[in-house]
C-alpha cells in the first residue's frame, strides 16, 4: 500500500451497468436529433426506457442501478463464523503448546524490574 500513489478515479472504466445507461441515453438523443424535422422527434418513445428517470417534472440521468458492491465480495455469516472459530482454536492451541514448551525452563515472575538499579 505504501507504493500506491494518488489515483484519479475518473480514469477508471465505468462498470457495465453504467455504460449501458450511458449508451441508452446517447441512443435516445440520437433518435431525437435524427427526427428533428418530424412533429414528434422522440418518436413517442418513453425516455424512462432509455436511461432517464422523471424527478421533479424533469428528466434526469439514471447514473447507476443495482447493488454498488458485488454480492460475492463479502462472505456469508456461516463462512465467517467457521473461519473465526478456526482462528480462535488455532490461537488457543498455539498458546497451550507455548506454555508446555516453556514449563520446563520456567522462571518465576518478579514484579521488581530492577529499574531502581538503573538510575
CSV table of C-alpha atoms in Angstrom, one decimal:
chain,number,residue,atom,x,y,z
A,1,UNK,CA,0.0,0.0,0.0
A,2,UNK,CA,2.9,2.4,0.6
A,3,UNK,CA,3.8,2.3,-3.1
A,4,UNK,CA,0.3,3.3,-4.0
A,5,UNK,CA,0.3,6.8,-5.4
A,6,UNK,CA,-2.6,9.2,-6.0
A,7,UNK,CA,-5.1,7.7,-8.4
A,8,UNK,CA,-7.6,9.7,-10.4
A,9,UNK,CA,-10.8,7.7,-10.1
A,10,UNK,CA,-12.2,9.4,-13.2
A,11,UNK,CA,-9.6,7.4,-15.3
A,12,UNK,CA,-11.1,4.1,-14.1
A,13,UNK,CA,-13.5,2.5,-16.6
A,14,UNK,CA,-17.2,2.5,-15.7
A,15,UNK,CA,-19.0,-0.7,-14.8
A,16,UNK,CA,-21.1,-2.4,-17.5
A,17,UNK,CA,-24.4,-1.2,-16.0
A,18,UNK,CA,-23.2,2.4,-16.1
A,19,UNK,CA,-22.0,2.0,-19.7
A,20,UNK,CA,-25.4,0.5,-20.7
A,21,UNK,CA,-27.2,3.5,-19.2
A,22,UNK,CA,-24.9,6.0,-21.0
A,23,UNK,CA,-25.4,4.2,-24.3
A,24,UNK,CA,-29.2,4.1,-23.9
A,25,UNK,CA,-29.2,7.9,-23.2
A,26,UNK,CA,-27.0,8.6,-26.2
A,27,UNK,CA,-29.2,6.4,-28.4
A,28,UNK,CA,-32.3,8.2,-27.3
A,29,UNK,CA,-30.7,11.6,-28.0
A,30,UNK,CA,-29.6,10.4,-31.4
A,31,UNK,CA,-33.1,9.3,-32.2
A,32,UNK,CA,-34.4,12.7,-31.2
A,33,UNK,CA,-31.8,14.5,-33.3
A,34,UNK,CA,-32.4,12.2,-36.2
A,35,UNK,CA,-36.1,13.0,-36.2
A,36,UNK,CA,-35.9,16.8,-35.7
A,37,UNK,CA,-38.0,17.5,-38.8
A,38,UNK,CA,-41.0,15.4,-37.6
A,39,UNK,CA,-43.8,16.5,-35.4
A,40,UNK,CA,-42.7,14.1,-32.7
A,41,UNK,CA,-38.9,13.9,-32.8
A,42,UNK,CA,-38.8,11.5,-29.9
A,43,UNK,CA,-40.9,9.0,-31.9
A,44,UNK,CA,-43.3,8.8,-29.0
A,45,UNK,CA,-40.6,6.8,-27.1
A,46,UNK,CA,-40.5,6.8,-23.4
A,47,UNK,CA,-37.3,8.4,-22.2
A,48,UNK,CA,-37.5,6.2,-19.0
A,49,UNK,CA,-36.8,3.2,-21.2
A,50,UNK,CA,-33.6,4.9,-22.4
A,51,UNK,CA,-31.6,5.6,-19.2
A,52,UNK,CA,-33.6,8.6,-17.9
A,53,UNK,CA,-35.9,9.0,-14.9
A,54,UNK,CA,-38.5,11.6,-14.0
A,55,UNK,CA,-37.7,13.7,-10.9
A,56,UNK,CA,-39.5,16.9,-10.1
A,57,UNK,CA,-41.1,17.2,-13.5
A,58,UNK,CA,-37.7,16.9,-15.3
A,59,UNK,CA,-35.8,14.0,-16.8
A,60,UNK,CA,-32.5,13.2,-15.1
A,61,UNK,CA,-30.0,10.5,-16.0
A,62,UNK,CA,-30.0,7.2,-14.3
A,63,UNK,CA,-26.4,7.0,-13.2
A,64,UNK,CA,-26.3,3.6,-11.6
A,65,UNK,CA,-28.8,0.9,-10.9
A,66,UNK,CA,-28.4,-2.2,-8.8
A,67,UNK,CA,-26.1,-3.0,-5.9
A,68,UNK,CA,-23.0,-1.0,-5.6
A,69,UNK,CA,-20.9,-3.9,-4.3
A,70,UNK,CA,-20.8,-7.4,-5.8
A,71,UNK,CA,-22.5,-10.0,-3.7
A,72,UNK,CA,-19.5,-12.3,-3.8
A,73,UNK,CA,-17.2,-9.7,-2.3
A,74,UNK,CA,-18.4,-10.4,1.2
A,75,UNK,CA,-18.6,-13.8,2.7
A,76,UNK,CA,-21.7,-15.1,4.3
A,77,UNK,CA,-22.1,-15.3,8.1
A,78,UNK,CA,-21.6,-19.1,8.3
A,79,UNK,CA,-18.3,-19.0,6.5
A,80,UNK,CA,-17.1,-16.1,8.6
A,81,UNK,CA,-18.1,-17.9,11.8
A,82,UNK,CA,-16.3,-21.0,10.8
A,83,UNK,CA,-13.1,-19.1,10.0
A,84,UNK,CA,-13.3,-17.2,13.3
A,85,UNK,CA,-13.6,-20.5,15.2
A,86,UNK,CA,-10.6,-21.9,13.3
A,87,UNK,CA,-8.5,-18.9,14.1
A,88,UNK,CA,-9.7,-18.9,17.7
A,89,UNK,CA,-9.0,-22.6,18.1
A,90,UNK,CA,-5.6,-22.3,16.5
A,91,UNK,CA,-4.7,-19.5,18.8
A,92,UNK,CA,-5.7,-21.5,21.9
A,93,UNK,CA,-3.7,-24.5,20.6
A,94,UNK,CA,-0.6,-22.3,20.0
A,95,UNK,CA,-0.8,-20.8,23.5
A,96,UNK,CA,-1.1,-24.3,25.1
A,97,UNK,CA,1.8,-25.5,23.0
A,98,UNK,CA,3.9,-22.5,24.0
A,99,UNK,CA,3.1,-22.9,27.7
A,100,UNK,CA,4.0,-26.6,27.6
A,101,UNK,CA,7.4,-25.9,25.9
A,102,UNK,CA,8.3,-23.2,28.4
A,103,UNK,CA,7.1,-25.0,31.5
A,104,UNK,CA,10.5,-26.8,31.7
A,105,UNK,CA,12.6,-23.7,31.8
A,106,UNK,CA,10.1,-21.5,33.6
A,107,UNK,CA,11.5,-18.6,35.6
A,108,UNK,CA,9.4,-17.2,38.4
A,109,UNK,CA,7.9,-13.8,37.6
A,110,UNK,CA,9.2,-10.9,39.7
A,111,UNK,CA,7.5,-7.6,39.9
A,112,UNK,CA,10.8,-5.8,40.6
A,113,UNK,CA,12.2,-4.9,37.3
A,114,UNK,CA,15.4,-3.6,38.6
A,115,UNK,CA,14.6,-0.1,37.2
A,116,UNK,CA,15.7,1.4,40.5
A,117,UNK,CA,19.2,0.0,40.0
A,118,UNK,CA,19.4,1.5,36.5
A,119,UNK,CA,19.1,5.1,37.8
